[in-house]
């Protein structure tokens, strides 16, 4: 049991080290955190339902998760390739596109959740 706990502790420690690296070095992650903060504030103001919160939290998590994976891919590619390479550029561009695609889907989910909530909120004023 003690060995298992050490193993799990080490994995969590490594994951949090990755989070601290992302927070320290990646400005795009800060942008995602800022937008997520605004979305959460508006969610409380508009009194979203549990299902709506589920969709919002899922969308936020997906975007931030893809940003983290995109950054990991960029770090890895930078280690493997020391100079400019067209294929390396393609890998980075496709990885960035994955994040952009998920972000667009999150915006659509946000619209589907927030537009009716805003309409309902304005109708009660």
CSV table of N, CA and C in Angstrom, one decimal:
chain,number,residue,atom,x,y,z
A,1,UNK,N,0.8,-1.2,0.0
A,1,UNK,CA,0.0,0.0,0.0
A,1,UNK,C,0.9,1.3,0.0
A,2,UNK,N,1.9,1.2,0.8
A,2,UNK,CA,2.8,2.4,0.9
A,2,UNK,C,3.5,2.7,-0.4
A,3,UNK,N,3.9,1.6,-1.1
A,3,UNK,CA,4.6,1.7,-2.4
A,3,UNK,C,3.6,2.3,-3.4
A,4,UNK,N,2.3,1.9,-3.4
A,4,UNK,CA,1.3,2.4,-4.3
A,4,UNK,C,1.1,3.9,-4.1
A,5,UNK,N,1.0,4.3,-2.8
A,5,UNK,CA,0.8,5.7,-2.5
A,5,UNK,C,2.0,6.5,-3.0
A,6,UNK,N,3.2,6.0,-2.8
A,6,UNK,CA,4.4,6.8,-3.4
A,6,UNK,C,4.3,6.9,-4.9
A,7,UNK,N,3.9,5.9,-5.5
A,7,UNK,CA,3.7,5.9,-7.0
A,7,UNK,C,2.7,6.9,-7.4
A,8,UNK,N,1.6,6.9,-6.8
A,8,UNK,CA,0.5,7.9,-7.1
A,8,UNK,C,0.9,9.3,-6.8
A,9,UNK,N,1.6,9.5,-5.6
A,9,UNK,CA,2.1,10.8,-5.2
A,9,UNK,C,3.0,11.3,-6.3
A,10,UNK,N,3.9,10.5,-6.8
A,10,UNK,CA,4.9,10.9,-7.8
A,10,UNK,C,4.2,11.4,-9.1
A,11,UNK,N,3.2,10.6,-9.5
A,11,UNK,CA,2.5,11.0,-10.7
A,11,UNK,C,1.8,12.3,-10.5
A,12,UNK,N,1.1,12.5,-9.4
A,12,UNK,CA,0.5,13.8,-9.1
A,12,UNK,C,1.5,15.0,-9.1
A,13,UNK,N,2.6,14.7,-8.4
A,13,UNK,CA,3.7,15.7,-8.3
A,13,UNK,C,4.1,16.1,-9.7
A,14,UNK,N,4.4,15.1,-10.6
A,14,UNK,CA,4.8,15.4,-12.0
A,14,UNK,C,3.7,16.2,-12.7
A,15,UNK,N,2.5,15.8,-12.6
A,15,UNK,CA,1.4,16.5,-13.2
A,15,UNK,C,1.3,18.0,-12.8
A,16,UNK,N,1.4,18.2,-11.5
A,16,UNK,CA,1.4,19.6,-11.0
A,16,UNK,C,2.7,20.4,-11.4
A,17,UNK,N,3.8,19.7,-11.6
A,17,UNK,CA,5.0,20.4,-12.1
A,17,UNK,C,4.7,20.8,-13.6
A,18,UNK,N,4.0,20.0,-14.3
A,18,UNK,CA,3.6,20.4,-15.7
A,18,UNK,C,2.6,21.6,-15.7
A,19,UNK,N,1.7,21.6,-14.7
A,19,UNK,CA,0.8,22.7,-14.6
A,19,UNK,C,1.6,24.0,-14.3
A,20,UNK,N,2.5,23.9,-13.4
A,20,UNK,CA,3.3,25.1,-13.0
A,20,UNK,C,4.1,25.6,-14.2
A,21,UNK,N,4.7,24.7,-15.0
A,21,UNK,CA,5.4,25.1,-16.2
A,21,UNK,C,4.5,25.8,-17.2
A,22,UNK,N,3.3,25.2,-17.4
A,22,UNK,CA,2.3,25.9,-18.3
A,22,UNK,C,1.9,27.3,-17.8
A,23,UNK,N,1.7,27.4,-16.5
A,23,UNK,CA,1.2,28.7,-16.0
A,23,UNK,C,2.4,29.7,-16.1
A,24,UNK,N,3.6,29.3,-15.9
A,24,UNK,CA,4.7,30.2,-16.0
A,24,UNK,C,5.1,30.6,-17.4
A,25,UNK,N,5.0,29.6,-18.3
A,25,UNK,CA,5.6,29.8,-19.7
A,25,UNK,C,4.6,30.1,-20.8
A,26,UNK,N,3.3,29.7,-20.6
A,26,UNK,CA,2.4,29.8,-21.7
A,26,UNK,C,1.3,30.9,-21.5
A,27,UNK,N,1.5,31.9,-22.3
A,27,UNK,CA,0.5,33.0,-22.3
A,27,UNK,C,-0.9,32.6,-22.8
A,28,UNK,N,-0.9,31.7,-23.7
A,28,UNK,CA,-2.2,31.3,-24.3
A,28,UNK,C,-3.1,30.6,-23.2
A,29,UNK,N,-2.4,29.9,-22.3
A,29,UNK,CA,-3.2,29.2,-21.2
A,29,UNK,C,-3.8,30.3,-20.3
A,30,UNK,N,-3.1,31.4,-20.1
A,30,UNK,CA,-3.7,32.5,-19.3
A,30,UNK,C,-4.9,33.1,-20.0
A,31,UNK,N,-4.9,33.2,-21.3
A,31,UNK,CA,-6.0,33.7,-22.0
A,31,UNK,C,-7.2,32.7,-21.8
A,32,UNK,N,-7.0,31.4,-21.9
A,32,UNK,CA,-8.0,30.4,-21.7
A,32,UNK,C,-8.6,30.5,-20.3
A,33,UNK,N,-7.7,30.7,-19.3
A,33,UNK,CA,-8.1,30.8,-17.9
A,33,UNK,C,-9.0,32.1,-17.7
A,34,UNK,N,-8.6,33.2,-18.3
A,34,UNK,CA,-9.3,34.4,-18.2
A,34,UNK,C,-10.7,34.3,-18.8
A,35,UNK,N,-10.8,33.7,-20.0
A,35,UNK,CA,-12.1,33.5,-20.6
A,35,UNK,C,-13.0,32.6,-19.8
A,36,UNK,N,-12.4,31.5,-19.3
A,36,UNK,CA,-13.1,30.5,-18.4
A,36,UNK,C,-13.6,31.2,-17.2
A,37,UNK,N,-12.8,32.1,-16.6
A,37,UNK,CA,-13.3,32.9,-15.4
A,37,UNK,C,-14.5,33.7,-15.7
A,38,UNK,N,-14.4,34.4,-16.9
A,38,UNK,CA,-15.6,35.2,-17.3
A,38,UNK,C,-16.8,34.4,-17.5
A,39,UNK,N,-16.6,33.3,-18.1
A,39,UNK,CA,-17.8,32.4,-18.4
A,39,UNK,C,-18.4,31.9,-17.1
A,40,UNK,N,-17.5,31.5,-16.2
A,40,UNK,CA,-18.0,31.0,-14.9
A,40,UNK,C,-18.8,32.1,-14.1
A,41,UNK,N,-18.3,33.4,-14.1
A,41,UNK,CA,-18.9,34.5,-13.5
A,41,UNK,C,-20.3,34.7,-14.1
A,42,UNK,N,-20.4,34.8,-15.5
A,42,UNK,CA,-21.7,34.9,-16.1
A,42,UNK,C,-22.6,33.8,-15.9
A,43,UNK,N,-22.0,32.6,-15.7
A,43,UNK,CA,-22.9,31.4,-15.4
A,43,UNK,C,-23.6,31.6,-14.1
A,44,UNK,N,-22.8,32.1,-13.1
A,44,UNK,CA,-23.5,32.3,-11.8
A,44,UNK,C,-24.5,33.5,-11.9
A,45,UNK,N,-24.2,34.5,-12.6
A,45,UNK,CA,-25.1,35.6,-12.7
A,45,UNK,C,-26.4,35.2,-13.4
A,46,UNK,N,-26.3,34.3,-14.4
A,46,UNK,CA,-27.5,33.9,-15.2
A,46,UNK,C,-28.1,32.6,-14.6
A,47,UNK,N,-27.5,32.1,-13.5
A,47,UNK,CA,-28.1,31.0,-12.7
A,47,UNK,C,-28.3,29.8,-13.7
A,48,UNK,N,-27.3,29.3,-14.3
A,48,UNK,CA,-27.3,28.2,-15.2
A,48,UNK,C,-27.8,26.9,-14.4
A,49,UNK,N,-28.5,26.0,-15.2
A,49,UNK,CA,-28.9,24.7,-14.6
A,49,UNK,C,-27.7,23.8,-14.5
A,50,UNK,N,-27.9,22.7,-13.8
A,50,UNK,CA,-26.9,21.7,-13.7
A,50,UNK,C,-26.4,21.1,-15.1
A,51,UNK,N,-27.3,20.9,-15.9
A,51,UNK,CA,-27.0,20.4,-17.3
A,51,UNK,C,-26.2,21.5,-18.0
A,52,UNK,N,-26.6,22.7,-17.9
A,52,UNK,CA,-25.8,23.8,-18.6
A,52,UNK,C,-24.4,23.9,-18.0
A,53,UNK,N,-24.3,23.8,-16.7
A,53,UNK,CA,-23.0,23.9,-16.0
A,53,UNK,C,-22.1,22.7,-16.5
A,54,UNK,N,-22.8,21.6,-16.7
A,54,UNK,CA,-22.0,20.4,-17.2
A,54,UNK,C,-21.4,20.6,-18.5
A,55,UNK,N,-22.2,21.2,-19.4
A,55,UNK,CA,-21.8,21.5,-20.8
A,55,UNK,C,-20.6,22.6,-20.7
A,56,UNK,N,-20.8,23.6,-19.9
A,56,UNK,CA,-19.8,24.7,-19.8
A,56,UNK,C,-18.5,24.1,-19.2
A,57,UNK,N,-18.6,23.4,-18.2
A,57,UNK,CA,-17.4,22.8,-17.6
A,57,UNK,C,-16.7,21.8,-18.5
A,58,UNK,N,-17.4,21.0,-19.2
A,58,UNK,CA,-16.9,20.1,-20.2
A,58,UNK,C,-16.1,20.9,-21.3
A,59,UNK,N,-16.8,22.0,-21.8
A,59,UNK,CA,-16.2,22.8,-22.9
A,59,UNK,C,-14.9,23.4,-22.4
A,60,UNK,N,-14.9,24.0,-21.2
A,60,UNK,CA,-13.7,24.6,-20.6
A,60,UNK,C,-12.6,23.6,-20.5
A,61,UNK,N,-12.9,22.5,-19.9
A,61,UNK,CA,-11.9,21.4,-19.7
A,61,UNK,C,-11.3,20.9,-21.0
A,62,UNK,N,-12.2,20.8,-22.0
A,62,UNK,CA,-11.7,20.3,-23.3
A,62,UNK,C,-10.7,21.3,-23.9
A,63,UNK,N,-11.1,22.6,-23.9
A,63,UNK,CA,-10.2,23.6,-24.5
A,63,UNK,C,-8.8,23.7,-23.7
A,64,UNK,N,-8.9,23.7,-22.4
A,64,UNK,CA,-7.6,23.8,-21.6
A,64,UNK,C,-6.8,22.5,-21.8
A,65,UNK,N,-7.5,21.4,-21.8
A,65,UNK,CA,-6.8,20.1,-22.1
A,65,UNK,C,-6.1,20.1,-23.4
A,66,UNK,N,-6.8,20.5,-24.5
A,66,UNK,CA,-6.2,20.6,-25.8
A,66,UNK,C,-5.0,21.5,-25.8
A,67,UNK,N,-5.1,22.6,-25.1
A,67,UNK,CA,-4.0,23.6,-25.1
A,67,UNK,C,-2.8,23.0,-24.4
A,68,UNK,N,-3.0,22.2,-23.4
A,68,UNK,CA,-1.9,21.5,-22.7
A,68,UNK,C,-1.3,20.5,-23.6
A,69,UNK,N,-2.1,19.7,-24.3
A,69,UNK,CA,-1.6,18.7,-25.3
A,69,UNK,C,-0.8,19.4,-26.4
A,70,UNK,N,-1.4,20.5,-26.9
A,70,UNK,CA,-0.7,21.2,-28.0
A,70,UNK,C,0.7,21.7,-27.5
A,71,UNK,N,0.7,22.2,-26.3
A,71,UNK,CA,2.0,22.7,-25.8
A,71,UNK,C,3.0,21.5,-25.6
A,72,UNK,N,2.5,20.4,-25.2
A,72,UNK,CA,3.4,19.2,-25.0
A,72,UNK,C,4.0,18.8,-26.4
A,73,UNK,N,3.1,18.8,-27.4
A,73,UNK,CA,3.6,18.4,-28.7
A,73,UNK,C,4.6,19.4,-29.2
A,74,UNK,N,4.4,20.7,-29.0
A,74,UNK,CA,5.3,21.7,-29.4
A,74,UNK,C,6.7,21.5,-28.7
A,75,UNK,N,6.7,21.3,-27.4
A,75,UNK,CA,7.9,21.0,-26.7
A,75,UNK,C,8.6,19.8,-27.2
A,76,UNK,N,7.9,18.7,-27.5
A,76,UNK,CA,8.5,17.5,-28.0
A,76,UNK,C,9.1,17.8,-29.4
A,77,UNK,N,8.4,18.4,-30.3
A,77,UNK,CA,8.9,18.7,-31.6
A,77,UNK,C,10.1,19.6,-31.6
A,78,UNK,N,10.2,20.5,-30.6
A,78,UNK,CA,11.3,21.4,-30.5
A,78,UNK,C,12.6,20.6,-30.1
A,79,UNK,N,12.4,19.6,-29.3
A,79,UNK,CA,13.5,18.7,-28.8
A,79,UNK,C,14.0,17.9,-30.0
A,80,UNK,N,13.1,17.4,-30.8
A,80,UNK,CA,13.5,16.4,-31.9
A,80,UNK,C,14.1,17.2,-33.1
A,81,UNK,N,13.6,18.4,-33.3
A,81,UNK,CA,14.1,19.1,-34.5
A,81,UNK,C,14.8,20.4,-34.1
A,82,UNK,N,16.1,20.4,-34.4
A,82,UNK,CA,16.9,21.6,-34.0
A,82,UNK,C,16.9,22.7,-34.9
A,83,UNK,N,16.4,22.5,-36.1
A,83,UNK,CA,16.4,23.6,-37.1
A,83,UNK,C,15.0,23.6,-37.8
A,84,UNK,N,14.8,24.6,-38.6
A,84,UNK,CA,13.5,24.7,-39.3
A,84,UNK,C,13.3,23.5,-40.2
A,85,UNK,N,12.1,22.9,-40.2
A,85,UNK,CA,11.7,21.8,-41.0
A,85,UNK,C,10.3,21.9,-41.4
A,86,UNK,N,9.9,21.7,-42.6
A,86,UNK,CA,8.6,21.9,-43.1
A,86,UNK,C,7.6,20.9,-42.4
A,87,UNK,N,8.1,19.7,-42.2
A,87,UNK,CA,7.2,18.7,-41.5
A,87,UNK,C,7.0,19.0,-40.1
A,88,UNK,N,8.0,19.6,-39.4
A,88,UNK,CA,7.8,20.1,-38.0
A,88,UNK,C,6.8,21.2,-38.0
A,89,UNK,N,6.9,22.1,-38.9
A,89,UNK,CA,5.9,23.2,-39.0
A,89,UNK,C,4.5,22.6,-39.1
A,90,UNK,N,4.3,21.6,-40.0
A,90,UNK,CA,3.0,21.0,-40.2
A,90,UNK,C,2.5,20.4,-38.9
A,91,UNK,N,3.4,19.7,-38.2
A,91,UNK,CA,3.0,19.1,-36.9
A,91,UNK,C,2.5,20.1,-35.9
A,92,UNK,N,3.2,21.2,-35.8
A,92,UNK,CA,2.8,22.3,-34.9
A,92,UNK,C,1.5,23.0,-35.4
A,93,UNK,N,1.4,23.2,-36.7
A,93,UNK,CA,0.2,23.8,-37.2
A,93,UNK,C,-1.0,22.9,-37.0
A,94,UNK,N,-0.9,21.6,-37.2
A,94,UNK,CA,-2.0,20.7,-37.1
A,94,UNK,C,-2.4,20.6,-35.6
A,95,UNK,N,-1.4,20.6,-34.7
A,95,UNK,CA,-1.7,20.6,-33.3
A,95,UNK,C,-2.4,21.8,-32.8
A,96,UNK,N,-2.0,23.0,-33.3
A,96,UNK,CA,-2.6,24.3,-33.0
A,96,UNK,C,-4.1,24.3,-33.6
A,97,UNK,N,-4.3,23.7,-34.7
A,97,UNK,CA,-5.6,23.6,-35.3
A,97,UNK,C,-6.5,22.8,-34.5
A,98,UNK,N,-6.0,21.7,-33.9
A,98,UNK,CA,-6.9,20.9,-33.0
A,98,UNK,C,-7.4,21.8,-31.8
A,99,UNK,N,-6.5,22.6,-31.2
A,99,UNK,CA,-6.9,23.5,-30.2
A,99,UNK,C,-7.9,24.5,-30.7
A,100,UNK,N,-7.7,25.1,-31.8
A,100,UNK,CA,-8.6,26.1,-32.4
A,100,UNK,C,-10.0,25.4,-32.6
A,101,UNK,N,-10.0,24.2,-33.2
A,101,UNK,CA,-11.2,23.5,-33.5
A,101,UNK,C,-12.1,23.3,-32.2
A,102,UNK,N,-11.4,22.8,-31.2
A,102,UNK,CA,-12.1,22.6,-29.9
A,102,UNK,C,-12.6,23.9,-29.3
A,103,UNK,N,-11.8,25.0,-29.5
A,103,UNK,CA,-12.2,26.3,-29.0
A,103,UNK,C,-13.5,26.8,-29.7
A,104,UNK,N,-13.5,26.6,-31.0
A,104,UNK,CA,-14.7,27.0,-31.8
A,104,UNK,C,-15.9,26.2,-31.3
A,105,UNK,N,-15.8,24.9,-31.1
A,105,UNK,CA,-16.9,24.1,-30.6
A,105,UNK,C,-17.3,24.6,-29.2
A,106,UNK,N,-16.4,25.0,-28.4
A,106,UNK,CA,-16.7,25.5,-27.1
A,106,UNK,C,-17.5,26.8,-27.2
A,107,UNK,N,-17.1,27.6,-28.1
A,107,UNK,CA,-17.8,28.9,-28.4
A,107,UNK,C,-19.3,28.6,-28.8
A,108,UNK,N,-19.4,27.6,-29.6
A,108,UNK,CA,-20.8,27.2,-30.1
A,108,UNK,C,-21.6,26.7,-28.9
A,109,UNK,N,-21.0,25.9,-28.1
A,109,UNK,CA,-21.7,25.4,-26.9
A,109,UNK,C,-22.0,26.5,-25.9
A,110,UNK,N,-21.1,27.5,-25.8
A,110,UNK,CA,-21.4,28.6,-25.0
A,110,UNK,C,-22.5,29.4,-25.5
A,111,UNK,N,-22.6,29.6,-26.8
A,111,UNK,CA,-23.7,30.3,-27.4
A,111,UNK,C,-25.0,29.6,-27.2
A,112,UNK,N,-25.0,28.3,-27.3
A,112,UNK,CA,-26.3,27.5,-27.1
A,112,UNK,C,-26.7,27.5,-25.7
A,113,UNK,N,-25.8,27.7,-24.8
A,113,UNK,CA,-26.2,27.7,-23.3
A,113,UNK,C,-26.5,29.2,-22.9
A,114,UNK,N,-25.7,30.1,-23.3
A,114,UNK,CA,-25.8,31.5,-22.8
A,114,UNK,C,-26.9,32.3,-23.5
A,115,UNK,N,-27.1,32.1,-24.8
A,115,UNK,CA,-28.1,33.0,-25.5
A,115,UNK,C,-29.5,32.8,-24.9
A,116,UNK,N,-30.0,31.6,-24.8
A,116,UNK,CA,-31.3,31.4,-24.1
A,116,UNK,C,-31.3,31.9,-22.6
A,117,UNK,N,-30.2,31.7,-21.9
A,117,UNK,CA,-30.1,32.2,-20.5
A,117,UNK,C,-30.1,33.7,-20.4
A,118,UNK,N,-29.5,34.3,-21.4
A,118,UNK,CA,-29.5,35.8,-21.4
A,118,UNK,C,-30.9,36.3,-21.7
A,119,UNK,N,-31.5,35.7,-22.7
A,119,UNK,CA,-32.9,36.1,-23.1
A,119,UNK,C,-33.8,35.9,-21.9
A,120,UNK,N,-33.7,34.8,-21.1
A,120,UNK,CA,-34.6,34.6,-20.0
A,120,UNK,C,-34.2,35.6,-18.9
A,121,UNK,N,-33.0,35.9,-18.7
A,121,UNK,CA,-32.5,36.9,-17.7
A,121,UNK,C,-33.1,38.2,-18.0
A,122,UNK,N,-33.0,38.7,-19.3
A,122,UNK,CA,-33.5,40.0,-19.7
A,122,UNK,C,-35.1,40.0,-19.5
A,123,UNK,N,-35.7,38.9,-19.7
A,123,UNK,CA,-37.2,38.9,-19.7
A,123,UNK,C,-37.7,39.1,-18.2
A,124,UNK,N,-36.8,38.7,-17.2
A,124,UNK,CA,-37.2,38.9,-15.8
A,124,UNK,C,-36.9,40.2,-15.3
A,125,UNK,N,-36.2,41.1,-16.0
A,125,UNK,CA,-35.9,42.4,-15.5
A,125,UNK,C,-37.1,43.4,-15.7
